[in-house]
Coordinates of C-alpha atoms in Angstrom, one line a residue:
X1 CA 56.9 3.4 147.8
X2 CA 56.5 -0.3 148.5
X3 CA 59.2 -2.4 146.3
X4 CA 56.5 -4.6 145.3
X5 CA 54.2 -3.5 142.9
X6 CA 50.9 -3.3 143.3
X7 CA 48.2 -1.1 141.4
X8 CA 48.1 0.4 144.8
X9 CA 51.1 2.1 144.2
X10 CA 49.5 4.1 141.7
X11 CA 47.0 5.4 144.2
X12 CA 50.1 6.0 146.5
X13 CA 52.2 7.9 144.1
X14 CA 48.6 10.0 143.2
X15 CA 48.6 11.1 146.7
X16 CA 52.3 12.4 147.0
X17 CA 51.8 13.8 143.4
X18 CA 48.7 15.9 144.8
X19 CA 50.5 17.4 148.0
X20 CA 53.7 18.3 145.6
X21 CA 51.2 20.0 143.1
X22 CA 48.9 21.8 146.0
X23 CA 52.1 22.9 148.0
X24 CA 54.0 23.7 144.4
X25 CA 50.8 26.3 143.5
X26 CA 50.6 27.5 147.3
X27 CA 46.9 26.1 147.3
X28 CA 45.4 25.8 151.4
X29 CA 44.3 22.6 152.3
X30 CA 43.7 20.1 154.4
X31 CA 45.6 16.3 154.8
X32 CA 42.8 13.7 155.1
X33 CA 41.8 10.5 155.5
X34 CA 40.3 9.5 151.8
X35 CA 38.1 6.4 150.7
X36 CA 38.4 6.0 147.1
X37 CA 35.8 3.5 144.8
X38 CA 38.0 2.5 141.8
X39 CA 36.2 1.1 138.7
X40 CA 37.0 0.8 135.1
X41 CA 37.2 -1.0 131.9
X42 CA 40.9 -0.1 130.4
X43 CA 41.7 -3.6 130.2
X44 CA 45.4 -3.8 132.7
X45 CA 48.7 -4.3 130.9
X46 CA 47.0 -3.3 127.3
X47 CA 49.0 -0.4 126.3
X48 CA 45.9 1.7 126.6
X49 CA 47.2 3.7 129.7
X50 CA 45.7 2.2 132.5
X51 CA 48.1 3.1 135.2
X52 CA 48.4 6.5 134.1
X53 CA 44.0 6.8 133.5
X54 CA 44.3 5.3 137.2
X55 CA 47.1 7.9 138.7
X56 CA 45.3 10.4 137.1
X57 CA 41.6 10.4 137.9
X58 CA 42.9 9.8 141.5
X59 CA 45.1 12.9 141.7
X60 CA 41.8 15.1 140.8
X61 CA 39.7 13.2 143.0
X62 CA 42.2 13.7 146.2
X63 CA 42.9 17.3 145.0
X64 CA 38.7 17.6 145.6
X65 CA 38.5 16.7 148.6
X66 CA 41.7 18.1 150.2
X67 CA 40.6 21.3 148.8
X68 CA 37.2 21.6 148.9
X69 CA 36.8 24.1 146.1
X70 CA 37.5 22.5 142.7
X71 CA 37.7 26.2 141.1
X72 CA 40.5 26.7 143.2
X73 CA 43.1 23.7 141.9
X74 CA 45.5 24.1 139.1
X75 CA 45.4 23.6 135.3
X76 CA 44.9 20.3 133.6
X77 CA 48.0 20.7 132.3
X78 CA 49.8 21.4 135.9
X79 CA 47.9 18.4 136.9
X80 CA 49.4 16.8 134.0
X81 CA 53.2 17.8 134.8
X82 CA 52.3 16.8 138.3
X83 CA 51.0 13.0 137.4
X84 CA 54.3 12.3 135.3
X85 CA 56.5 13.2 138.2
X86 CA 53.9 11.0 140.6
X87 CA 54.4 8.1 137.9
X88 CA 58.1 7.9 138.7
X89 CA 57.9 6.8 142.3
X90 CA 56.1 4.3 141.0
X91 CA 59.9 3.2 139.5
X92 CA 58.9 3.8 135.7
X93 CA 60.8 6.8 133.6
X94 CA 57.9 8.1 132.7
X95 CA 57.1 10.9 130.3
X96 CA 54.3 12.7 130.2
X97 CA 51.8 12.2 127.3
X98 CA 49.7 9.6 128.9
X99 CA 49.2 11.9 131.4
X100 CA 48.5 14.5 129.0
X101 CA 46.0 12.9 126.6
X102 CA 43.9 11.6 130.3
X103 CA 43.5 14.5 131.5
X104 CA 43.0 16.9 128.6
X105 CA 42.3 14.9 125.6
X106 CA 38.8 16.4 123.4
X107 CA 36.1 14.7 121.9
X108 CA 36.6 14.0 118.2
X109 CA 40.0 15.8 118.0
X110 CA 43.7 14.6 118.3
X111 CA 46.0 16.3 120.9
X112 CA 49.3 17.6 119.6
X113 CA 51.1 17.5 122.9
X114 CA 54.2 19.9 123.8
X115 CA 56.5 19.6 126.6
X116 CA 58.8 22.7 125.8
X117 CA 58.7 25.2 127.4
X118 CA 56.0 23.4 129.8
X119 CA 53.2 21.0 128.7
X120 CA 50.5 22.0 126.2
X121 CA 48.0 21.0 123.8
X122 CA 46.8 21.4 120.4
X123 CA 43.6 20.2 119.1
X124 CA 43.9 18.3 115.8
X125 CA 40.7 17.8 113.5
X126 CA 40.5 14.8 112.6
X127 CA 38.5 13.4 109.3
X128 CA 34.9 12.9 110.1
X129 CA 35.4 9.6 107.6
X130 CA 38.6 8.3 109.8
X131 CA 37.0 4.9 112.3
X132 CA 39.5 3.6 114.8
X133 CA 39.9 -0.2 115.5
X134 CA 41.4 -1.1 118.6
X135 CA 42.5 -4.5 118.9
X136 CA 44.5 -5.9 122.3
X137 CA 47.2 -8.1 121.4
X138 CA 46.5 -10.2 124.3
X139 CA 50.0 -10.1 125.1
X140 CA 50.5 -8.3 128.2
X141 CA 52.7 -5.2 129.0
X142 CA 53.6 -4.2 132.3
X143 CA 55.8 -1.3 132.6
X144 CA 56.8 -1.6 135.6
X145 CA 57.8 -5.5 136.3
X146 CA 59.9 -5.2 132.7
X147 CA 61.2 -1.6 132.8
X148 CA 64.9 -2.7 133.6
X149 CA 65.7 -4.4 130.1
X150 CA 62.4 -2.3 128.4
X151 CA 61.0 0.9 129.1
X152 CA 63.5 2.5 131.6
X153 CA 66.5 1.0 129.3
X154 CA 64.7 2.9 126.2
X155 CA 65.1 6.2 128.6
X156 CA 68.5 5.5 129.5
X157 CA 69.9 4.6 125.8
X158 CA 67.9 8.0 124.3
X159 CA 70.1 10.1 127.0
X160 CA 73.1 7.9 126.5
X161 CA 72.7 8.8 122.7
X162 CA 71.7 12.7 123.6
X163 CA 75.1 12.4 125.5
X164 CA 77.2 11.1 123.1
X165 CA 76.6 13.5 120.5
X166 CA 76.7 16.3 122.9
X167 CA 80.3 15.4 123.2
X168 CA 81.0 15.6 120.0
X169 CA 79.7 18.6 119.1
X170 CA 81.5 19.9 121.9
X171 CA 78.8 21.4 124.1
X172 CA 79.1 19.0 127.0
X173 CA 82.2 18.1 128.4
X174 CA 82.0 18.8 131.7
X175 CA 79.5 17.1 134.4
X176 CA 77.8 19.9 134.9
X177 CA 77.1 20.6 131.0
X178 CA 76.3 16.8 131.1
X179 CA 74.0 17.2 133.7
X180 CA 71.6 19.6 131.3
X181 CA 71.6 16.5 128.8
X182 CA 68.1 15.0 129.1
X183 CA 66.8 14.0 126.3
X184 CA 67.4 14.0 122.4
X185 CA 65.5 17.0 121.8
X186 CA 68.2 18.9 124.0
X187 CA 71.0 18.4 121.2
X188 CA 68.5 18.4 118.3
X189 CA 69.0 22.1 117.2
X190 CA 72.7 22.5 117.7
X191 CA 73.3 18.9 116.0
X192 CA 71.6 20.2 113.1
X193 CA 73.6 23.5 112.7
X194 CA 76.9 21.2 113.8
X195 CA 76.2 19.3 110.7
X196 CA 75.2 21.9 108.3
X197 CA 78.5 23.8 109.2
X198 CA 80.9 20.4 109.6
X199 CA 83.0 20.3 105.8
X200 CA 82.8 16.7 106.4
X201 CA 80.3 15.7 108.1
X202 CA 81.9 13.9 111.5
X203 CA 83.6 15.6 114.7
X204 CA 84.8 14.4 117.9
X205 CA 87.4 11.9 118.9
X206 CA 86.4 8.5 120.8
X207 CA 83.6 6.5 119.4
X208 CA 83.9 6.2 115.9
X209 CA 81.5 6.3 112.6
X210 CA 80.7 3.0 110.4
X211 CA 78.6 2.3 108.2
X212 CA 74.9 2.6 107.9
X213 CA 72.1 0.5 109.5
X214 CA 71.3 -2.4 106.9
X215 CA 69.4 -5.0 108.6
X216 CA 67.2 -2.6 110.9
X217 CA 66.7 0.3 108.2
X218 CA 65.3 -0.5 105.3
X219 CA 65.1 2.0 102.2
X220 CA 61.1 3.2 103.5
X221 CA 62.6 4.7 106.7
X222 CA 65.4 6.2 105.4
X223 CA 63.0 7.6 103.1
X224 CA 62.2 9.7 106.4
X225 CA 65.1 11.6 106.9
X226 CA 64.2 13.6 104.0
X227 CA 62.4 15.6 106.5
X228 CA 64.7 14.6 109.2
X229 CA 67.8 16.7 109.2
X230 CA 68.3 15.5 112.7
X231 CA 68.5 11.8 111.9
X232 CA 71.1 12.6 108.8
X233 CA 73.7 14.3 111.0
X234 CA 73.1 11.4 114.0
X235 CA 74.4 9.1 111.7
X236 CA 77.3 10.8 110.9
X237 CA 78.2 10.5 114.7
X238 CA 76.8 7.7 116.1
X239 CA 77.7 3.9 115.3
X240 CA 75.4 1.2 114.6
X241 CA 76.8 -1.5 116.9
X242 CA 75.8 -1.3 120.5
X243 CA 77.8 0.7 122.7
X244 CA 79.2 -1.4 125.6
X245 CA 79.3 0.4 129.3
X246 CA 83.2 0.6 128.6
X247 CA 82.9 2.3 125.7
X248 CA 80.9 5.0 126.9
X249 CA 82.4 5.7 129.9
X250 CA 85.7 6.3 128.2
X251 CA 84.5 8.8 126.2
X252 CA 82.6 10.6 128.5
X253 CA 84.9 10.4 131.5
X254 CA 82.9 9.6 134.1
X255 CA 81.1 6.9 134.9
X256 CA 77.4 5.6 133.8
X257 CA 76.8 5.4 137.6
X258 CA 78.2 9.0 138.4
X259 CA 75.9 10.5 135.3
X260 CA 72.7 9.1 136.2
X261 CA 73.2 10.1 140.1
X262 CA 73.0 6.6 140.9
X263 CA 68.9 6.5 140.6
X264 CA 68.0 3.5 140.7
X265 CA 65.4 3.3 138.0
X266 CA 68.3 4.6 135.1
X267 CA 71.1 1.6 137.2
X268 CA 69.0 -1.4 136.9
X269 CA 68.7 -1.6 133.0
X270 CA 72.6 -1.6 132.9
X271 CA 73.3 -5.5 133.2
X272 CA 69.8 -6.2 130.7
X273 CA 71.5 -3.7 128.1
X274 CA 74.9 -5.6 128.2
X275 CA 73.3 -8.9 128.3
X276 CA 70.6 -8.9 126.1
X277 CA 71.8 -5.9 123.5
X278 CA 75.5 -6.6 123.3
X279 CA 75.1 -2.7 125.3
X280 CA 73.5 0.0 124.8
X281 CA 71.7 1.1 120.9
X282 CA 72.1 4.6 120.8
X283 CA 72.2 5.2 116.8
X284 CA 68.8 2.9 116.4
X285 CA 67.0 4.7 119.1
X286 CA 68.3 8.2 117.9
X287 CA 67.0 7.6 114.3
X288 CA 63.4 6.2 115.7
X289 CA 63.3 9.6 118.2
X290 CA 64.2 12.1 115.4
X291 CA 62.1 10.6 112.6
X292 CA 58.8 10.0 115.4
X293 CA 58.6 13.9 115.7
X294 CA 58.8 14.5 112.3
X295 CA 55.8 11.7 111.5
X296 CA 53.7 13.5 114.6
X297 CA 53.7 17.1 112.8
X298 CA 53.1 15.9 109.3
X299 CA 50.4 13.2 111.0
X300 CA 49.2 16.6 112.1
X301 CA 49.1 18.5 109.2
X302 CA 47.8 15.4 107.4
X303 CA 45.0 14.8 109.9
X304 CA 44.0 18.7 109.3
X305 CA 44.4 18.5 105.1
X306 CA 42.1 16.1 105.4
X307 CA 39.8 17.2 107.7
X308 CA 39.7 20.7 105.0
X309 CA 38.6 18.3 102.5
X310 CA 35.1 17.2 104.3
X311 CA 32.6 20.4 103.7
X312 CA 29.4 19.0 103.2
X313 CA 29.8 20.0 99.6
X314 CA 32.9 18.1 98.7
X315 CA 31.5 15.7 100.4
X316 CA 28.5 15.2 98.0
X317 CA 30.5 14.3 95.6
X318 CA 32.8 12.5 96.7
X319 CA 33.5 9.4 95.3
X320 CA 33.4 6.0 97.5
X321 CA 36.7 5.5 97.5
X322 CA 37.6 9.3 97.9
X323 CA 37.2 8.6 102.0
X324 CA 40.4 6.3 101.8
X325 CA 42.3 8.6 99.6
X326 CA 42.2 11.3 101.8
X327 CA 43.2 9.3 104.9
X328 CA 45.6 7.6 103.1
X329 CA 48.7 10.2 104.0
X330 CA 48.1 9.5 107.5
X331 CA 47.7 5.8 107.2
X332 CA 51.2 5.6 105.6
X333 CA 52.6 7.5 108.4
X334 CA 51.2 5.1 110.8
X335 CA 52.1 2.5 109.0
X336 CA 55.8 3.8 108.9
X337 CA 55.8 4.7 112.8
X338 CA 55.0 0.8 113.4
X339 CA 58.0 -0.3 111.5
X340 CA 59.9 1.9 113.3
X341 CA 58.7 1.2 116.7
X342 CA 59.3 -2.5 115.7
X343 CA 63.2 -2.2 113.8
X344 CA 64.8 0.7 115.5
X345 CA 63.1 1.4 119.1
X346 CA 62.2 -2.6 119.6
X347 CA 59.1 -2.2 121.4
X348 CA 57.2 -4.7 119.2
X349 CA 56.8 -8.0 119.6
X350 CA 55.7 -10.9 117.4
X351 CA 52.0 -10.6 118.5
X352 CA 51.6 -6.8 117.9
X353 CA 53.6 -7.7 114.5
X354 CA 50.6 -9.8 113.7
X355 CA 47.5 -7.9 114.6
X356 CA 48.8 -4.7 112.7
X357 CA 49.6 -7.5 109.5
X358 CA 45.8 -8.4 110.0
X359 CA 44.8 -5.1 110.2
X360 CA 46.2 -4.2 107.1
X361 CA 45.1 -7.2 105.3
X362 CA 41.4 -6.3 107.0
X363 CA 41.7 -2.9 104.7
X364 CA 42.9 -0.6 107.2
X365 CA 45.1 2.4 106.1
X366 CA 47.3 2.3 108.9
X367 CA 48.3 0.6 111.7
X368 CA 50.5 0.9 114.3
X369 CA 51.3 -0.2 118.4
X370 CA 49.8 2.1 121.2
X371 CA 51.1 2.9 124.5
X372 CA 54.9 1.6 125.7
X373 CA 54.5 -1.2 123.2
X374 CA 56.3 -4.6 124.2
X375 CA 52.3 -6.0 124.5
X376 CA 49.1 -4.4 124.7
X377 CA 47.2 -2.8 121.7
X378 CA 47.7 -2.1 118.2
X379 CA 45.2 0.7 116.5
X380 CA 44.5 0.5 113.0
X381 CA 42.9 3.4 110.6
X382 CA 39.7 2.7 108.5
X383 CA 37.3 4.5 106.2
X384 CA 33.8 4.7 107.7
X385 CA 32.0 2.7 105.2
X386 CA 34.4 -0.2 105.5
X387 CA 35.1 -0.7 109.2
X388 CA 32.4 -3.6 110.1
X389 CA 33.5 -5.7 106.9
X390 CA 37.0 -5.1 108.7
X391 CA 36.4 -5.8 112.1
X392 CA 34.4 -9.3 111.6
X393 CA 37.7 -10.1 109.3
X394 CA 39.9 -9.1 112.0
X395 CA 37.5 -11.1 114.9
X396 CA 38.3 -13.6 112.8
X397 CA 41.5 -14.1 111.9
X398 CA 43.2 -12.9 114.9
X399 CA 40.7 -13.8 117.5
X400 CA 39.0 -16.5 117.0
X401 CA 41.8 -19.4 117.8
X402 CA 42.2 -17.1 120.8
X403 CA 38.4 -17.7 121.8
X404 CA 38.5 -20.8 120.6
X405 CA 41.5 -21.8 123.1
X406 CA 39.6 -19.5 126.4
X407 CA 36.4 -21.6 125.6
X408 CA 38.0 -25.3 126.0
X409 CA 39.1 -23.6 129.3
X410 CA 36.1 -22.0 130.0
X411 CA 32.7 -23.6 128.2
X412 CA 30.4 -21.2 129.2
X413 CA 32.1 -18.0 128.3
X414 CA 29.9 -15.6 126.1
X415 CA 31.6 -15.2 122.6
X416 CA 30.1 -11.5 121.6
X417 CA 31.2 -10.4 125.1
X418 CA 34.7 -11.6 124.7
X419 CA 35.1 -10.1 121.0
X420 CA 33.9 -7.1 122.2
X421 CA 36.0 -6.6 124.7
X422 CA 39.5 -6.9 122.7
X423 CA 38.2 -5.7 119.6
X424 CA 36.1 -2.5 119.1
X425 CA 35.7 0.3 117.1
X426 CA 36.4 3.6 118.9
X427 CA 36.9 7.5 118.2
X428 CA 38.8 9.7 120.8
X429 CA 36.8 11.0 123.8
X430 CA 37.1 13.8 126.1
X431 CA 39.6 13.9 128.8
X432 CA 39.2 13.0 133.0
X433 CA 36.6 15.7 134.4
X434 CA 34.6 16.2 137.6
X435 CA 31.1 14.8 138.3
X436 CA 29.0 15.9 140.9
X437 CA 26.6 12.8 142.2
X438 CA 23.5 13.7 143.9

């Protein structure tokens, strides 16, 4: 891959994603030379998935034409896998639910997306009376020019942290039992059951417990690990300062270098954590991690308890303000996943910080950043009957210095045009799909 990004790099890392996938599934077919007509209107560097809507609609198109036969190519969900991995070449430490939600996303439903054992999906109702605003920040995030001291140090600190406690739980402490430490998810289980057994509650020797969070975590997220056994025993082993390279090389015996293979996506966020973080947050991140699952399976649960509620019956006499009761549980967790995103993970910044204050000041129920965060969009929940009353509040108390400033610049630039393009109300829509033109 070229080591200057372009958006062609996308395209590039589509086309070594499709001959992986095809040669992966033991699908025939034929290398060719492709022309490729790209158009859209995910507005770049938003947070609304435009690399990975790109990477994606190009791996189906290539896989098309190399194999002729489209009954012939692999799940959406192999596709999925297969566009995560392509991602990464692009230099970003990608996961895979942008890829995910592209590809096989359904109208008027949420997707509940699993990785384990492999990638699948779940279709959540979701309340005929819930209205989406989608508002772009105007600050722009670009995974990855910033992924050293952002998106890729996020990645490193979560394994770091999956790591740590590892170690002291005692079920890595060799290299090779280190080297099946990916993520947080792979200690969740056992760190639970560690805890539950533990008389006191800490293990290990090296890094050592201190006090709780203060500053960064506030009573309404603690409030969380009520259904967050995970995040109660992490803080019995993890420490709220940052954990300096030294630190955690001395406790885990081998170097940061040695444990991430030397790749160079994990090595370049190693000066950014030192210098901008004091080193590397692993009890922040950890808490954020644990408590985000737990918000997506009650958002889930929520999402269908209120769905239940809508039969045409119920829904005759429903009250007007019985639309924003019902969504309220969800709005809250929203609300709550945004504070997190913004205290523990850092992924916020002061412009996202605004929009979801206006927002909520508009009426919405919820509101929280989308995509990587650091820039880009911030998606608020509404009740049907108030969502134009909300956006024109929002247009104009967000926007309209904004338009005011692009008009000095640019006289003639048409005001509803501009509004509508970083403010709108939206509902989800299906996923990437073939069309057949004439």
């Amino acid at each position: 891959m070229p080591r200057q990004h372009t958006w062609g790099s996308y395209i590039l890392a589509a086309y070594k994603g499709v001959h992986a996938l095809l040669q992966e599934c033991a699908i025939t077919f034929t290398p060719k030379p492709l022309v490729l007509v790209v158009s859209g209107t995910v507005p770049q560097g938003s947070g609304l998935s435009s690399s990975s809507a790109l990477c994606c609609a190009c791996m189906l198109a290539m896989a098309a034409t190399l194999v002729g036969d489209t009954s012939k190519l692999p799940s959406k969900t192999k596709f999925a896998d297969a566009a995560c991995k392509a991602e990464r070449h692009v230099g970003v430490m990608s996961g895979g639910m942008d890829q995910t939600v592209s590809l096989c996303a359904k109208k008027n439903f949420a997707s509940l997306v699993t990785f384990v054992p492999s990638i699948s999906t779940k279709d959540v109702p979701l309340p005929e009376d819930a209205v989406f605003i989608v508002g772009n920040s105007l600050a722009v995030s670009n995974k990855a020019l910033t992924n050293a001291s952002k998106y890729n140090l996020r990645v490193v600190e979560c394994r770091l942290a999956a790591l740590v406690i590892a170690r002291k739980i005692g079920i890595a402490t060799t290299m090779e039992e280190m080297a099946k430490i990916s993520t947080l998810r792979d200690v969740e289980a056992k760190l639970v059951c560690h805890s539950a057994n533990s008389e006191d509650g800490a293990a290990g020797d090296g890094v050592g417990v201190v006090a709780p969070l203060n500053d960064h975590d506030d009573e309404e997220l603690q409030h969380d690990d009520y259904h967050c056994p995970a995040a109660i025993a992490a803080r019995e082993l993890l420490h709220a300062q940052p954990y300096t390279q030294q630190e955690l090389e001395e406790f885990l015996g081998a170097s940061l270098a040695d444990i991430f293979d030397n790749k160079e996506a994990a090595l370049i966020t190693f000066e950014p954590a030192a210098t901008l973080n004091k080193g590397f947050k692993l009890l922040q991140r950890t808490l954020h991690v644990y408590r985000e699952k737990s918000r997506v399976h009650r958002m889930a649960a929520a999402c269908a308890d209120a769905a239940s509620l809508e039969s045409p019956a119920k829904r005759a006499k429903a009250s007007s303000g019985a639309a924003s009761s019902a969504l309220q549980p969800i709005g809250t967790l929203m609300s709550s996943s945004h504070e997190s995103c913004a205290r523990l993970f850092e992924c916020s910044c002061p412009e996202l910080d605004r929009l979801v204050e206006v927002m909520t000041d508009a009426g919405a129920l919820g509101a929280r950043l989308t995509g990587a965060g650091w820039g880009g969009c911030a998606v608020g929940l509404f009740a049907r009957e108030n969502v134009q009353d909300a956006l024109k509040q929002i247009r104009k108390e967000y926007y309209l210095p904004k338009f005011e400033q692009a008009k000095a610049s640019s006289p003639s630039i048409d005001e509803e045009a501009w509004f509508s393009e970083r403010c709108f109300v939206t509902a989800p829509c299906a996923g990437a799909a073939f069309v057949n033109l004439p």
